[in-house]
mmCIF file of C-alpha atoms in Angstrom:
data_model
loop_
_atom_site.group_PDB
_atom_site.id
_atom_site.type_symbol
_atom_site.label_atom_id
_atom_site.label_comp_id
_atom_site.label_asym_id
_atom_site.label_seq_id
_atom_site.Cartn_x
_atom_site.Cartn_y
_atom_site.Cartn_z
ATOM 1 C CA MET Q 1 8.774 -75.231 91.651
ATOM 2 C CA ILE Q 2 11.203 -73.687 94.158
ATOM 3 C CA GLY Q 3 14.117 -75.204 92.251
ATOM 4 C CA LEU Q 4 12.846 -73.692 89.000
ATOM 5 C CA GLY Q 5 12.550 -70.283 90.646
ATOM 6 C CA LEU Q 6 16.075 -70.462 92.005
ATOM 7 C CA LEU Q 7 17.368 -71.495 88.588
ATOM 8 C CA LEU Q 8 15.585 -68.538 86.987
ATOM 9 C CA LEU Q 9 17.031 -66.120 89.542
ATOM 10 C CA ALA Q 10 20.500 -67.567 89.000
ATOM 11 C CA GLY Q 11 20.114 -67.114 85.249
ATOM 12 C CA ILE Q 12 19.011 -63.496 85.606
ATOM 13 C CA GLY Q 13 21.901 -62.860 88.018
ATOM 14 C CA ALA Q 14 24.388 -64.327 85.559
ATOM 15 C CA VAL Q 15 23.028 -62.148 82.738
ATOM 16 C CA LEU Q 16 23.267 -59.019 84.900
ATOM 17 C CA LEU Q 17 26.842 -59.883 85.863
ATOM 18 C CA VAL Q 18 27.863 -60.328 82.239
ATOM 19 C CA GLU Q 19 26.077 -57.111 81.264
ATOM 20 C CA GLY Q 20 27.850 -55.219 84.042
ATOM 21 C CA LEU Q 21 31.247 -56.484 82.911
ATOM 22 C CA LEU Q 22 30.552 -55.629 79.266
ATOM 23 C CA ALA Q 23 29.388 -52.136 80.194
ATOM 24 C CA ARG Q 24 32.574 -51.524 82.177
ATOM 25 C CA TYR Q 25 34.751 -52.890 79.368
ATOM 26 C CA GLU Q 26 33.320 -50.494 76.800
ATOM 27 C CA LEU Q 27 33.870 -47.535 79.100
ATOM 28 C CA LEU Q 28 37.422 -48.711 79.856
ATOM 29 C CA ALA Q 29 38.145 -49.035 76.128
ATOM 30 C CA TYR Q 30 37.067 -45.406 75.664
ATOM 31 C CA ALA Q 31 38.841 -44.014 78.740
ATOM 32 C CA ALA Q 32 42.103 -45.811 77.957
ATOM 33 C CA GLY Q 33 42.060 -44.688 74.336
ATOM 34 C CA TRP Q 34 41.969 -48.232 72.966
ATOM 35 C CA ARG Q 35 39.064 -47.326 70.711
ATOM 36 C CA ALA Q 36 37.827 -44.001 69.395
ATOM 37 C CA GLN Q 37 34.222 -42.895 69.243
ATOM 38 C CA ALA Q 38 32.482 -43.380 65.921
ATOM 39 C CA THR Q 39 30.931 -40.337 64.247
ATOM 40 C CA ALA Q 40 29.836 -41.678 60.851
ATOM 41 C CA LEU Q 41 26.116 -42.280 60.369
ATOM 42 C CA PRO Q 42 24.420 -44.782 58.043
ATOM 43 C CA ALA Q 43 24.328 -43.736 54.387
ATOM 44 C CA GLY Q 44 21.638 -41.174 53.704
ATOM 45 C CA MET Q 45 21.013 -40.342 57.361
ATOM 46 C CA PRO Q 46 21.348 -36.606 58.110
ATOM 47 C CA TYR Q 47 23.087 -35.305 61.207
ATOM 48 C CA ALA Q 48 20.040 -33.165 61.981
ATOM 49 C CA ARG Q 49 16.491 -32.587 60.811
ATOM 50 C CA GLY Q 50 14.309 -29.511 60.833
ATOM 51 C CA ALA Q 51 15.709 -26.009 60.348
ATOM 52 C CA GLN Q 52 18.536 -25.829 57.848
ATOM 53 C CA ALA Q 53 22.084 -25.043 58.919
ATOM 54 C CA ASP Q 54 22.528 -22.174 56.432
ATOM 55 C CA ARG Q 55 20.899 -19.854 58.977
ATOM 56 C CA PRO Q 56 21.098 -20.253 62.755
ATOM 57 C CA PRO Q 57 18.014 -22.080 64.079
ATOM 58 C CA ASP Q 58 16.316 -20.807 67.218
ATOM 59 C CA ALA Q 59 17.853 -23.767 69.050
ATOM 60 C CA TYR Q 60 19.477 -27.149 68.532
ATOM 61 C CA LEU Q 61 17.644 -30.007 70.228
ATOM 62 C CA VAL Q 62 19.404 -33.284 71.073
ATOM 63 C CA TYR Q 63 17.095 -36.140 72.016
ATOM 64 C CA LEU Q 64 18.464 -38.755 74.446
ATOM 65 C CA ASP Q 65 16.120 -41.738 74.398
ATOM 66 C CA GLY Q 66 15.277 -44.291 77.083
ATOM 67 C CA ILE Q 67 16.752 -47.780 77.431
ATOM 68 C CA GLY Q 68 15.203 -48.998 74.177
ATOM 69 C CA LYS Q 69 17.783 -46.991 72.187
ATOM 70 C CA ARG Q 70 20.185 -49.424 70.500
ATOM 71 C CA ARG Q 71 20.764 -48.008 67.006
ATOM 72 C CA PHE Q 72 21.255 -44.598 65.402
ATOM 73 C CA ARG Q 73 17.678 -44.527 64.131
ATOM 74 C CA ASP Q 74 14.894 -43.583 66.504
ATOM 75 C CA THR Q 75 13.035 -46.134 68.565
ATOM 76 C CA ARG Q 76 9.338 -46.428 67.786
ATOM 77 C CA ASP Q 77 8.166 -44.228 70.671
ATOM 78 C CA GLY Q 78 11.175 -41.906 70.568
ATOM 79 C CA GLY Q 79 10.670 -41.438 66.849
ATOM 80 C CA ARG Q 80 7.074 -40.382 67.409
ATOM 81 C CA LEU Q 81 8.152 -37.781 69.947
ATOM 82 C CA VAL Q 82 10.955 -36.424 67.759
ATOM 83 C CA GLN Q 83 8.641 -36.197 64.758
ATOM 84 C CA ALA Q 84 5.942 -34.451 66.795
ATOM 85 C CA VAL Q 85 8.470 -31.855 67.955
ATOM 86 C CA LEU Q 86 9.732 -31.393 64.399
ATOM 87 C CA ASP Q 87 6.185 -30.943 63.105
ATOM 88 C CA GLY Q 88 5.312 -28.405 65.783
ATOM 89 C CA ALA Q 89 8.570 -26.437 65.855
ATOM 90 C CA PRO Q 90 10.180 -26.106 62.411
ATOM 91 C CA GLU Q 91 12.483 -23.434 63.821
ATOM 92 C CA LEU Q 92 14.464 -26.111 65.697
ATOM 93 C CA ARG Q 93 17.320 -28.238 64.396
ATOM 94 C CA VAL Q 94 16.858 -31.696 65.906
ATOM 95 C CA LEU Q 95 19.365 -34.527 66.473
ATOM 96 C CA GLY Q 96 17.990 -37.916 67.447
ATOM 97 C CA GLN Q 97 20.861 -40.249 66.573
ATOM 98 C CA VAL Q 98 23.038 -39.898 69.696
ATOM 99 C CA LEU Q 99 23.708 -43.234 71.439
ATOM 100 C CA PRO Q 100 23.833 -42.332 75.154
ATOM 101 C CA TYR Q 101 24.202 -45.959 76.258
ATOM 102 C CA SER Q 102 27.424 -46.515 74.326
ATOM 103 C CA PRO Q 103 30.571 -44.574 75.329
ATOM 104 C CA LEU Q 104 32.028 -45.584 71.955
ATOM 105 C CA ALA Q 105 28.907 -44.531 69.983
ATOM 106 C CA ASP Q 106 28.742 -48.103 68.697
ATOM 107 C CA PRO Q 107 25.163 -49.214 67.908
ATOM 108 C CA LEU Q 108 24.317 -52.238 70.020
ATOM 109 C CA ALA Q 109 21.916 -53.705 67.471
ATOM 110 C CA ASP Q 110 24.636 -53.712 64.776
ATOM 111 C CA ARG Q 111 27.025 -55.951 66.712
ATOM 112 C CA ARG Q 112 26.918 -59.564 65.549
ATOM 113 C CA VAL Q 113 26.520 -61.164 68.961
ATOM 114 C CA TRP Q 114 23.797 -58.718 69.952
ATOM 115 C CA ALA Q 115 21.951 -59.169 66.665
ATOM 116 C CA TRP Q 116 21.883 -62.908 67.412
ATOM 117 C CA LEU Q 117 20.674 -62.262 70.962
ATOM 118 C CA ARG Q 118 17.967 -59.884 69.748
ATOM 119 C CA ARG Q 119 16.353 -62.711 67.806
ATOM 120 C CA ARG Q 120 16.520 -65.106 70.755
ATOM 121 C CA ALA Q 121 16.630 -63.057 73.963
ATOM 122 C CA GLY Q 122 15.661 -59.459 73.241
ATOM 123 C CA LEU Q 123 15.514 -58.666 76.958
ATOM 124 C CA ALA Q 124 19.327 -58.801 77.060
ATOM 125 C CA LEU Q 125 19.481 -55.637 74.956
ATOM 126 C CA PHE Q 126 17.411 -53.730 77.481
ATOM 127 C CA LEU Q 127 19.412 -55.121 80.404
ATOM 128 C CA HIS Q 128 22.607 -53.905 78.727
ATOM 129 C CA ASN Q 129 21.289 -50.335 78.600
ATOM 130 C CA VAL Q 130 19.945 -50.567 82.157
ATOM 131 C CA MET Q 131 23.407 -51.532 83.347
ATOM 132 C CA GLN Q 132 24.903 -48.624 81.405
ATOM 133 C CA ILE Q 133 22.694 -46.237 83.392
ATOM 134 C CA PHE Q 134 23.975 -47.592 86.684
ATOM 135 C CA ILE Q 135 27.581 -47.539 85.442
ATOM 136 C CA ALA Q 136 27.076 -43.892 84.465
ATOM 137 C CA ALA Q 137 25.681 -43.187 87.937
ATOM 138 C CA ASP Q 138 28.530 -44.947 89.779
ATOM 139 C CA ARG Q 139 30.937 -42.366 91.241
ATOM 140 C CA ARG Q 140 33.935 -44.494 90.146
ATOM 141 C CA TYR Q 141 32.973 -44.405 86.475
ATOM 142 C CA ARG Q 142 30.798 -41.311 86.230
ATOM 143 C CA PRO Q 143 33.514 -38.793 85.180
ATOM 144 C CA HIS Q 144 34.612 -40.992 82.263
ATOM 145 C CA TYR Q 145 31.052 -41.774 81.199
ATOM 146 C CA ASN Q 146 30.058 -38.113 81.355
ATOM 147 C CA ARG Q 147 33.061 -37.165 79.238
ATOM 148 C CA ALA Q 148 32.205 -39.840 76.675
ATOM 149 C CA VAL Q 149 28.586 -38.756 76.272
ATOM 150 C CA GLY Q 150 29.473 -35.064 76.242
ATOM 151 C CA SER Q 151 32.105 -35.621 73.546
ATOM 152 C CA GLN Q 152 29.678 -37.663 71.442
ATOM 153 C CA ILE Q 153 26.979 -34.979 71.621
ATOM 154 C CA ALA Q 154 29.462 -32.171 70.889
ATOM 155 C CA ALA Q 155 30.829 -34.011 67.846
ATOM 156 C CA HIS Q 156 27.367 -34.567 66.390
ATOM 157 C CA LEU Q 157 26.363 -30.961 67.037
ATOM 158 C CA ARG Q 158 29.414 -29.727 65.142
ATOM 159 C CA LEU Q 159 28.637 -32.071 62.261
ATOM 160 C CA ALA Q 160 25.069 -30.747 62.291
ATOM 161 C CA GLY Q 161 26.350 -27.191 61.838
ATOM 162 C CA TYR Q 162 26.649 -25.892 65.395
ATOM 163 C CA GLN Q 163 29.190 -23.115 65.823
ATOM 164 C CA PRO Q 164 30.883 -22.905 69.247
ATOM 165 C CA ASP Q 165 30.452 -19.564 71.054
ATOM 166 C CA SER Q 166 27.568 -18.683 68.720
ATOM 167 C CA GLY Q 167 25.120 -18.194 71.587
ATOM 168 C CA VAL Q 168 22.570 -20.487 69.938
ATOM 169 C CA PRO Q 169 20.990 -22.565 72.725
ATOM 170 C CA VAL Q 170 21.283 -26.331 72.914
ATOM 171 C CA VAL Q 171 18.377 -28.273 74.395
ATOM 172 C CA LEU Q 172 18.975 -31.737 75.841
ATOM 173 C CA LEU Q 173 15.596 -33.481 75.766
ATOM 174 C CA SER Q 174 15.761 -36.809 77.599
ATOM 175 C CA TYR Q 175 13.382 -39.646 78.318
ATOM 176 C CA SER Q 176 13.652 -41.936 81.356
ATOM 177 C CA GLY Q 177 17.277 -43.091 81.833
ATOM 178 C CA GLY Q 178 18.432 -40.616 79.202
ATOM 179 C CA ALA Q 179 18.251 -38.002 81.974
ATOM 180 C CA GLN Q 180 21.265 -39.571 83.695
ATOM 181 C CA LEU Q 181 23.336 -39.080 80.540
ATOM 182 C CA ALA Q 182 21.924 -35.624 79.774
ATOM 183 C CA THR Q 183 22.808 -34.245 83.207
ATOM 184 C CA GLY Q 184 26.241 -35.820 82.928
ATOM 185 C CA ALA Q 185 26.942 -34.189 79.561
ATOM 186 C CA VAL Q 186 26.470 -30.606 80.799
ATOM 187 C CA ASN Q 187 30.033 -29.752 81.792
ATOM 188 C CA GLY Q 188 31.567 -31.392 78.722
ATOM 189 C CA LEU Q 189 29.273 -29.541 76.345
ATOM 190 C CA TRP Q 190 29.939 -26.238 78.051
ATOM 191 C CA THR Q 191 33.691 -26.782 77.890
ATOM 192 C CA GLN Q 192 33.715 -27.788 74.214
ATOM 193 C CA LEU Q 193 31.014 -25.529 72.748
ATOM 194 C CA ARG Q 194 30.394 -22.755 75.312
ATOM 195 C CA CYS Q 195 26.692 -23.113 74.508
ATOM 196 C CA PRO Q 196 23.677 -22.013 76.556
ATOM 197 C CA LEU Q 197 22.083 -25.235 77.813
ATOM 198 C CA LEU Q 198 18.489 -26.102 78.636
ATOM 199 C CA LEU Q 199 17.624 -29.573 79.946
ATOM 200 C CA ILE Q 200 14.131 -31.041 79.669
ATOM 201 C CA SER Q 201 13.518 -34.493 81.139
ATOM 202 C CA ILE Q 202 10.417 -36.615 80.600
ATOM 203 C CA GLY Q 203 10.011 -39.199 83.356
ATOM 204 C CA GLY Q 204 13.690 -38.641 84.124
ATOM 205 C CA PHE Q 205 15.536 -41.411 85.984
ATOM 206 C CA HIS Q 206 18.837 -40.038 87.306
ATOM 207 C CA ASN Q 207 20.894 -40.050 90.483
ATOM 208 C CA GLY Q 208 21.172 -36.264 90.978
ATOM 209 C CA ALA Q 209 24.954 -36.295 91.477
ATOM 210 C CA ASN Q 210 25.964 -34.517 88.268
ATOM 211 C CA ASP Q 211 27.004 -30.863 88.392
ATOM 212 C CA LEU Q 212 24.392 -28.623 86.720
ATOM 213 C CA THR Q 213 26.241 -25.329 87.195
ATOM 214 C CA HIS Q 214 26.428 -24.673 83.443
ATOM 215 C CA ALA Q 215 22.791 -25.565 82.751
ATOM 216 C CA ARG Q 216 20.497 -22.561 82.532
ATOM 217 C CA ARG Q 217 17.361 -24.582 83.347
ATOM 218 C CA LEU Q 218 16.151 -28.112 84.081
ATOM 219 C CA ASP Q 219 12.463 -28.584 83.310
ATOM 220 C CA VAL Q 220 11.119 -31.813 84.768
ATOM 221 C CA ILE Q 221 8.074 -33.320 83.062
ATOM 222 C CA THR Q 222 6.509 -35.890 85.357
ATOM 223 C CA SER Q 223 3.231 -37.406 86.499
ATOM 224 C CA SER Q 224 1.809 -38.710 89.762
ATOM 225 C CA ALA Q 225 1.339 -42.066 87.970
ATOM 226 C CA ASP Q 226 5.005 -42.330 86.905
ATOM 227 C CA TRP Q 227 6.413 -44.694 89.539
ATOM 228 C CA ILE Q 228 9.738 -45.133 87.729
ATOM 229 C CA GLU Q 229 10.546 -41.412 87.873
ATOM 230 C CA HIS Q 230 9.544 -41.310 91.544
ATOM 231 C CA LEU Q 231 11.664 -44.398 92.252
ATOM 232 C CA GLY Q 232 14.797 -42.591 91.073
ATOM 233 C CA ALA Q 233 14.101 -39.733 93.501
ATOM 234 C CA ARG Q 234 13.883 -42.248 96.347
ATOM 235 C CA ILE Q 235 16.733 -44.681 95.733
ATOM 236 C CA PHE Q 236 19.516 -42.202 94.916
ATOM 237 C CA PRO Q 237 20.766 -40.294 98.001
ATOM 238 C CA PRO Q 238 21.906 -37.196 95.980
ATOM 239 C CA ARG Q 239 18.211 -36.617 95.189
ATOM 240 C CA TRP Q 240 17.340 -36.455 98.908
ATOM 241 C CA PRO Q 241 16.969 -32.906 100.323
ATOM 242 C CA LEU Q 242 19.296 -33.853 103.196
ATOM 243 C CA LEU Q 243 22.340 -33.951 100.871
ATOM 244 C CA ARG Q 244 22.389 -30.234 100.156
ATOM 245 C CA ALA Q 245 25.766 -30.264 98.373
ATOM 246 C CA SER Q 246 24.648 -32.595 95.554
ATOM 247 C CA GLY Q 247 24.399 -31.242 92.037
ATOM 248 C CA TRP Q 248 20.637 -31.708 92.030
ATOM 249 C CA ASN Q 249 20.015 -29.913 95.328
ATOM 250 C CA ARG Q 250 22.281 -27.008 94.371
ATOM 251 C CA ALA Q 251 20.286 -26.604 91.153
ATOM 252 C CA VAL Q 252 17.030 -26.663 93.134
ATOM 253 C CA ARG Q 253 18.307 -23.972 95.528
ATOM 254 C CA ASP Q 254 19.471 -21.856 92.583
ATOM 255 C CA GLY Q 255 15.942 -21.893 91.164
ATOM 256 C CA LYS Q 256 16.956 -23.795 88.031
ATOM 257 C CA VAL Q 257 14.524 -26.701 88.440
ATOM 258 C CA SER Q 258 10.868 -26.433 87.429
ATOM 259 C CA VAL Q 259 8.363 -29.296 87.606
ATOM 260 C CA HIS Q 260 5.545 -29.733 85.070
ATOM 261 C CA ARG Q 261 2.948 -32.412 85.794
ATOM 262 C CA LEU Q 262 1.225 -34.219 82.949
ATOM 263 C CA ASP Q 263 -1.177 -36.346 84.976
ATOM 264 C CA PRO Q 264 -2.328 -39.066 84.598
ATOM 265 C CA ALA Q 265 0.359 -40.219 82.147
ATOM 266 C CA THR Q 266 2.443 -43.280 82.987
ATOM 267 C CA HIS Q 267 6.126 -43.943 82.317
ATOM 268 C CA VAL Q 268 5.528 -46.732 79.804
ATOM 269 C CA GLY Q 269 2.566 -48.563 78.333
ATOM 270 C CA PRO Q 270 -0.574 -47.499 76.468
ATOM 271 C CA ARG Q 271 -1.066 -44.414 78.687
ATOM 272 C CA SER Q 272 2.536 -43.189 78.577
ATOM 273 C CA TYR Q 273 3.607 -39.594 78.022
ATOM 274 C CA ILE Q 274 4.060 -40.337 74.315
ATOM 275 C CA SER Q 275 0.972 -42.428 73.646
ATOM 276 C CA PRO Q 276 -0.460 -41.536 70.213
ATOM 277 C CA GLU Q 277 -3.795 -43.129 71.031
ATOM 278 C CA VAL Q 278 -5.039 -42.065 74.482
ATOM 279 C CA ARG Q 279 -6.654 -38.627 74.409
ATOM 280 C CA MET Q 280 -7.132 -35.776 76.838
ATOM 281 C CA PRO Q 281 -10.577 -34.210 77.400
ATOM 282 C CA ASP Q 282 -9.578 -31.454 74.955
ATOM 283 C CA GLY Q 283 -9.078 -34.049 72.198
ATOM 284 C CA ARG Q 284 -5.279 -34.027 72.116
ATOM 285 C CA THR Q 285 -3.358 -37.279 72.432
ATOM 286 C CA TYR Q 286 -0.850 -37.678 75.265
ATOM 287 C CA LEU Q 287 1.880 -37.468 72.612
ATOM 288 C CA GLU Q 288 0.530 -34.144 71.302
ATOM 289 C CA ARG Q 289 0.282 -32.742 74.848
ATOM 290 C CA THR Q 290 3.864 -33.763 75.705
ATOM 291 C CA ALA Q 291 5.281 -32.397 72.437
ATOM 292 C CA ALA Q 292 3.391 -29.117 72.932
ATOM 293 C CA THR Q 293 4.754 -28.841 76.485
ATOM 294 C CA VAL Q 294 8.327 -29.385 75.279
ATOM 295 C CA ILE Q 295 7.955 -26.865 72.449
ATOM 296 C CA GLY Q 296 6.336 -24.319 74.769
ATOM 297 C CA LEU Q 297 9.186 -24.564 77.281
ATOM 298 C CA ILE Q 298 11.826 -24.115 74.585
ATOM 299 C CA ARG Q 299 10.073 -21.135 73.030
ATOM 300 C CA GLN Q 300 9.511 -19.528 76.424
ATOM 301 C CA HIS Q 301 13.157 -19.691 77.408
ATOM 302 C CA VAL Q 302 14.421 -18.606 73.994
ATOM 303 C CA SER Q 303 12.022 -15.673 73.628
ATOM 304 C CA ASP Q 304 12.380 -14.219 77.133
ATOM 305 C CA GLY Q 305 16.129 -13.708 76.699
ATOM 306 C CA ARG Q 306 17.349 -16.226 79.267
ATOM 307 C CA TYR Q 307 19.670 -17.602 76.607
ATOM 308 C CA ALA Q 308 21.577 -14.457 75.855
ATOM 309 C CA ALA Q 309 25.183 -15.364 75.136
ATOM 310 C CA GLY Q 310 27.633 -15.168 77.971
#
């Protein structure tokens, strides 16, 4: 039994090592200019849904999904959240196709080797994206990863009709590990589009090292039952109050961070923030409550003038 356990641990370790090397290779290929980011979407897939581009929407919303994201199309849970926001806020123009776990914007599920693995060892796909989060958080690779994600988001926003310097706000809505990539994209988006930026994280897992100077707000949606979100606040030193110079702590001191608790939602599972089945005492599902919270935050910040250009 002990031998079997050691063999299992060795196998998991080998997979993590390979995943780490692959994640670094993709980032190196982007940073060195060996490969360019892809921008084309599958036939018939729009660059944005919701409000039409012929008149400026109240805001553009870019959704950065959790580690299940491996193709341009929405994951099951992410798709439910995006659709709920679209249904409740037709004034928004929503992009859900960004691939935050690929510096090259190359869908993992479309690669031949990964398609084969998905049928035989689907866990490898999730481990790949987990490793991408930690590569993005590593100070050695973070500047390149942030630039890659920021460039990908900016390109898709332009293709969706966004006009730089227009003053129309851009909302980065992230789930779980997507928060690491959303916070990292702030400076790149500001440099390329000069857009007012609002960040909303749901169960956000991030290291707190990224500079949030050009973000107007960071609204944190969390729950006392979300141990994964709380884990990130404990294991990453830049999230600790002691490190006052970190990007996260500067944003807290500047009054940019607001916390919104949606107890007793969990990070994943049947009682997650985006569960379409579990209901609140008022009859709403957890999904409906989360979507309403997101929409309310966006409307509040747009209507009270915090997003005036400049």
